[in-house]
Short mmCIF file of C-alpha atoms in Angstrom, two decimals:
data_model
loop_
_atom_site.label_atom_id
_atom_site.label_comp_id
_atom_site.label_asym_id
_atom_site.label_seq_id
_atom_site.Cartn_x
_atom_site.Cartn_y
_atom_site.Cartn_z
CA UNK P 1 -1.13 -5.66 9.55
CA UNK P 2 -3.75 -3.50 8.20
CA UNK P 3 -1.30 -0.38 7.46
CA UNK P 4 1.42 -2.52 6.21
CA UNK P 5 -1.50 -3.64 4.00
CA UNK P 6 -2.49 0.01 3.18
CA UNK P 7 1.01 0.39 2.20
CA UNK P 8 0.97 -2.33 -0.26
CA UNK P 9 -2.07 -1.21 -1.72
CA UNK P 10 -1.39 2.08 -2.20
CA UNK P 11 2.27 0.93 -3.92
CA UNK P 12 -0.04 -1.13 -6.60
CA UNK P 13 -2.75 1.73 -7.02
CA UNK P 14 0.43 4.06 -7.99
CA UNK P 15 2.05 1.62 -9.95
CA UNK P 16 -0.94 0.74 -12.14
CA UNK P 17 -1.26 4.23 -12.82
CA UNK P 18 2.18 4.81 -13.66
CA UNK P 19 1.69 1.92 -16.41
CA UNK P 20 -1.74 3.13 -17.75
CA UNK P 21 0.17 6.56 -18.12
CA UNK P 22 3.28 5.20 -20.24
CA UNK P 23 1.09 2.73 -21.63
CA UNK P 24 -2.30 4.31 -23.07
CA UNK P 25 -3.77 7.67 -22.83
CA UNK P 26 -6.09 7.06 -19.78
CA UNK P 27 -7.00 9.64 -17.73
CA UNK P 28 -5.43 8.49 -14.05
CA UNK P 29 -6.64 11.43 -11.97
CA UNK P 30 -9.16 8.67 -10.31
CA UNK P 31 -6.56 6.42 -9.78
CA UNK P 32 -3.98 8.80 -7.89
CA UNK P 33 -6.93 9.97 -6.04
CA UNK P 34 -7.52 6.24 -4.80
CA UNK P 35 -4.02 5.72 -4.25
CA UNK P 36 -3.66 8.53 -1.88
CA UNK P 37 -6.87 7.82 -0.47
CA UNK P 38 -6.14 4.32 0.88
CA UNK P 39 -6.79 4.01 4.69
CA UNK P 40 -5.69 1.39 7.04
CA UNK P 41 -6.85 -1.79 5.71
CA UNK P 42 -8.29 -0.39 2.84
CA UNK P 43 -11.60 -0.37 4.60
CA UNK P 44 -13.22 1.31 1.45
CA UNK P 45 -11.63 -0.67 -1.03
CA UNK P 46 -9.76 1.34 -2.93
CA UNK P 47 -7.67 -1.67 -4.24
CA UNK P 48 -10.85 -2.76 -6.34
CA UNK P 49 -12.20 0.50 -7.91
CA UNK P 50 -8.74 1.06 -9.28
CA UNK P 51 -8.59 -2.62 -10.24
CA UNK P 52 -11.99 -2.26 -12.16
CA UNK P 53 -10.88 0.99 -13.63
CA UNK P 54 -7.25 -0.44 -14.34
CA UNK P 55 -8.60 -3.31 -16.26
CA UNK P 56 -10.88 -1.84 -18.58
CA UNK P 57 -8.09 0.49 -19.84
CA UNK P 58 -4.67 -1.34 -19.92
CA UNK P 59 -5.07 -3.57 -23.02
CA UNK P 60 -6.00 -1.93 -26.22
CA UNK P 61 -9.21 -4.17 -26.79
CA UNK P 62 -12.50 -4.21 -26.14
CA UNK P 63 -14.29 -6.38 -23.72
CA UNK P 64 -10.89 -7.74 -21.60
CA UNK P 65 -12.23 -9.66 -18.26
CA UNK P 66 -9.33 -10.33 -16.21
CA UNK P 67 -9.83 -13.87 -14.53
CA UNK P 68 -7.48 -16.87 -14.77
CA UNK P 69 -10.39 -18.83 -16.54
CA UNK P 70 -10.77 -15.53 -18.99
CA UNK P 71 -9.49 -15.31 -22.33
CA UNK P 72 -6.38 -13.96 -23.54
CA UNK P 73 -3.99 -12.69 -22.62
CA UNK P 74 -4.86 -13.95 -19.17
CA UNK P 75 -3.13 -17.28 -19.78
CA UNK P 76 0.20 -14.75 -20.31
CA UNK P 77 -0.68 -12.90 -16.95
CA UNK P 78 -1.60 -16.41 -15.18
CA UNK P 79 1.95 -17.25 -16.44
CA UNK P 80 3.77 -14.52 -15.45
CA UNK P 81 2.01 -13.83 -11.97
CA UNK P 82 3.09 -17.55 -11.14
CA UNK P 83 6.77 -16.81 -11.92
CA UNK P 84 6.17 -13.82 -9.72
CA UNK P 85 4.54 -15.73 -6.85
CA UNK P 86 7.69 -18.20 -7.19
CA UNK P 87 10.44 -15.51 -6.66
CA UNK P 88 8.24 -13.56 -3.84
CA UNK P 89 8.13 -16.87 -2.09
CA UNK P 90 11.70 -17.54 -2.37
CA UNK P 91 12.53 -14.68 -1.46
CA UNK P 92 10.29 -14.40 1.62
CA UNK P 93 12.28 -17.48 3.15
CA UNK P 94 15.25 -15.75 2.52
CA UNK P 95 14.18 -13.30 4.68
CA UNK P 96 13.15 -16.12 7.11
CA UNK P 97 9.26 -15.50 6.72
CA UNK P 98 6.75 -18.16 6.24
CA UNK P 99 4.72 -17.23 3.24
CA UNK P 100 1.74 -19.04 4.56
CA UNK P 101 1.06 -16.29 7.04
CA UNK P 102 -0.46 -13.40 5.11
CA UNK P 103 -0.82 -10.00 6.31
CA UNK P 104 -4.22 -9.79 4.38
CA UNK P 105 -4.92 -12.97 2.40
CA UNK P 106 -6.25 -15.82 4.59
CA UNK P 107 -6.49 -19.28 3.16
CA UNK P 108 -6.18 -22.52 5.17
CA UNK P 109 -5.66 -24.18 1.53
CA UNK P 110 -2.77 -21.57 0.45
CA UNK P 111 0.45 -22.02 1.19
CA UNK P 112 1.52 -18.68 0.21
CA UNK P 113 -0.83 -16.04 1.47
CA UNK P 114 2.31 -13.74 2.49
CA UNK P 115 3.61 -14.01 -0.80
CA UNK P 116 -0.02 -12.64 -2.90
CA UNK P 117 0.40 -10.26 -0.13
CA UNK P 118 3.89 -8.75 -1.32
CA UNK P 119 3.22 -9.63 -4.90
CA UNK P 120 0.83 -7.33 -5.28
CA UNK P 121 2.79 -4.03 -6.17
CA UNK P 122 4.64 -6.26 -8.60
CA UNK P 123 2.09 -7.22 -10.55
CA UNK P 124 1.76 -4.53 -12.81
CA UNK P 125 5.41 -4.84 -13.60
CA UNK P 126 4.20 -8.49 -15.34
CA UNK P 127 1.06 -6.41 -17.35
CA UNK P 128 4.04 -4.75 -18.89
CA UNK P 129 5.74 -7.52 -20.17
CA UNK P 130 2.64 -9.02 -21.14
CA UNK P 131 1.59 -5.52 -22.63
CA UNK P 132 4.85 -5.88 -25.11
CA UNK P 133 4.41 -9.23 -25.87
CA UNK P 134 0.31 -8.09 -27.43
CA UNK P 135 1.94 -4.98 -28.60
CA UNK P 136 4.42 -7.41 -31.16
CA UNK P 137 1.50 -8.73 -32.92
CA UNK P 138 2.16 -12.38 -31.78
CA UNK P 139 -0.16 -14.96 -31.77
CA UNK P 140 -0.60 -15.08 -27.96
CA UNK P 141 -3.81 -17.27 -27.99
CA UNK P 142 -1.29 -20.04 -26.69
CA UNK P 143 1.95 -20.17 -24.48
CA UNK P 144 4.58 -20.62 -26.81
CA UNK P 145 8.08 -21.29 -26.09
CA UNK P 146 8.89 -17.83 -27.26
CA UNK P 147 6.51 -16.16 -25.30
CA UNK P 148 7.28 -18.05 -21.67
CA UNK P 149 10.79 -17.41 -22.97
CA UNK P 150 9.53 -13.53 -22.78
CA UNK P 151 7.89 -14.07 -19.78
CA UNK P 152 10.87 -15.63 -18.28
CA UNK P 153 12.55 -12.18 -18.63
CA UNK P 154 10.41 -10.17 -15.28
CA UNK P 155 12.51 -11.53 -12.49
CA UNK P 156 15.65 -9.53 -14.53
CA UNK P 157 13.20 -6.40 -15.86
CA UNK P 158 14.59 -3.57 -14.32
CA UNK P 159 12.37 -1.18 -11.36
CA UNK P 160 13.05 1.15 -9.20
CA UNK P 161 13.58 1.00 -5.17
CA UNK P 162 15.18 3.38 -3.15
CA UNK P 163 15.45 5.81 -5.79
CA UNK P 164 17.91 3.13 -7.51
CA UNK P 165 17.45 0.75 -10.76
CA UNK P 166 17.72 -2.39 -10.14
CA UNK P 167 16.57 -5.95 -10.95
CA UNK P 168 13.59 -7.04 -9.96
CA UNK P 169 14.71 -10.25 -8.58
CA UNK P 170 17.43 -7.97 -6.56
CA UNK P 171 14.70 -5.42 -5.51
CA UNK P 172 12.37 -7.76 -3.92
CA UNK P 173 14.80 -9.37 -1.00
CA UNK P 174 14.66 -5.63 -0.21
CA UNK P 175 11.06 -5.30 -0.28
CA UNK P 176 10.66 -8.70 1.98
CA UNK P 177 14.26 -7.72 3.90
CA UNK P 178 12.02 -4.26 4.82
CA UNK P 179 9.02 -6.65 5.51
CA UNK P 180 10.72 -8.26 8.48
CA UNK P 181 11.93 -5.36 9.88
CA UNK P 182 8.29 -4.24 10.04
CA UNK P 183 7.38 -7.54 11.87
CA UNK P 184 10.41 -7.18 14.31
CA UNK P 185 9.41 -3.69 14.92
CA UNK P 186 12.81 -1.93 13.31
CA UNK P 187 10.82 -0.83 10.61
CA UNK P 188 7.32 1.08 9.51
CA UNK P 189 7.56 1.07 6.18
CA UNK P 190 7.69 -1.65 3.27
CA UNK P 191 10.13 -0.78 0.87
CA UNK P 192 8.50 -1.26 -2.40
CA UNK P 193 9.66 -0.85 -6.31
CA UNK P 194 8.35 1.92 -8.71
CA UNK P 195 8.54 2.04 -12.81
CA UNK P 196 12.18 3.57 -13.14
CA UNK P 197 12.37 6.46 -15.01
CA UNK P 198 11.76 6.32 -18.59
#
């Protein structure tokens, strides 16, 4: 558990940086350092330096707070990390996994601690569409139709796995596929998605 969890961890490190870098003009030297630095179970907690880091530099305004209470546009990434959870969890019983079992997240009142598990790498796929979304000077203060109709589009936004573009609703039954193999002891590695080329 804790090196499939270093795995995941060090596929959202990269992939954070990889958006900061198309995105703004950050500096990710930290952040590559942290992703390569993660150690089984992320026993130094790499995962939340680069989130603080990530955070302060991925929307182009001052004073962002990331928390689902927070202001916006954290009622667009509340939206779109729930239509991630959604398709994780779906597609973790596809690959006949409970997603109440998490391989870090424990939680006797969640019912889908596997699936924030596996979500994680994903995420910053969401900040991206959420990133546009800011970026065409909507009024995102509330979820508008058009907006969860632009959220709607991240289960078809195309990634990366196995050096192939794909959708990202197609590339995560290959990331939970991978998963069980791990668990049945087939596998050592979770197969995770990366920004595809741009």
């Amino acid at each position: 558990k804790k090196q499939l969890w270093q795995q995941t961890i060090k596929a959202k490190i990269a992939n954070q940086a990889e958006l900061l870098k198309r995105e703004t003009d950050t500096d990710i030297k930290n952040m590559l350092y942290w992703a390569g630095s993660v150690t089984s179970g992320d026993t130094q907690n790499h995962e939340a330096r680069a989130a603080a880091y990530y955070w302060e530099n991925i929307f182009p305004f001052e004073n962002f707070k990331r928390g689902r209470e927070e202001e916006p546009p954290n009622n667009l990434l509340n939206y779109g990390y729930a239509i991630l959870r959604a398709i994780v969890a779906r597609s973790l019983v596809s690959s006949g996994l409970l997603p109440t079992f998490g391989i870090h997240h424990r939680n006797k009142y969640n019912a889908y601690c596997l699936a924030d598990d596996i979500m994680e790498p994903y995420r910053p796929f969401v900040d991206k569409v959420v990133l546009d979304i800011i970026k065409s000077g909507v009024d995102y203060s509330t979820l508008t139709r058009d907006i969860k109709q632009s959220l709607l589009s991240i289960p078809v936004m195309q990634v990366k796995i196995n050096k192939r573009h794909s959708p990202l609703m197609v590339a995560l039954p290959q990331t939970t596929a991978s998963l069980y193999g791990c668990f049945a002891g087939n596998l050592r590695k979770i197969v995770y998605p990366e920004f595809p080329d741009s």
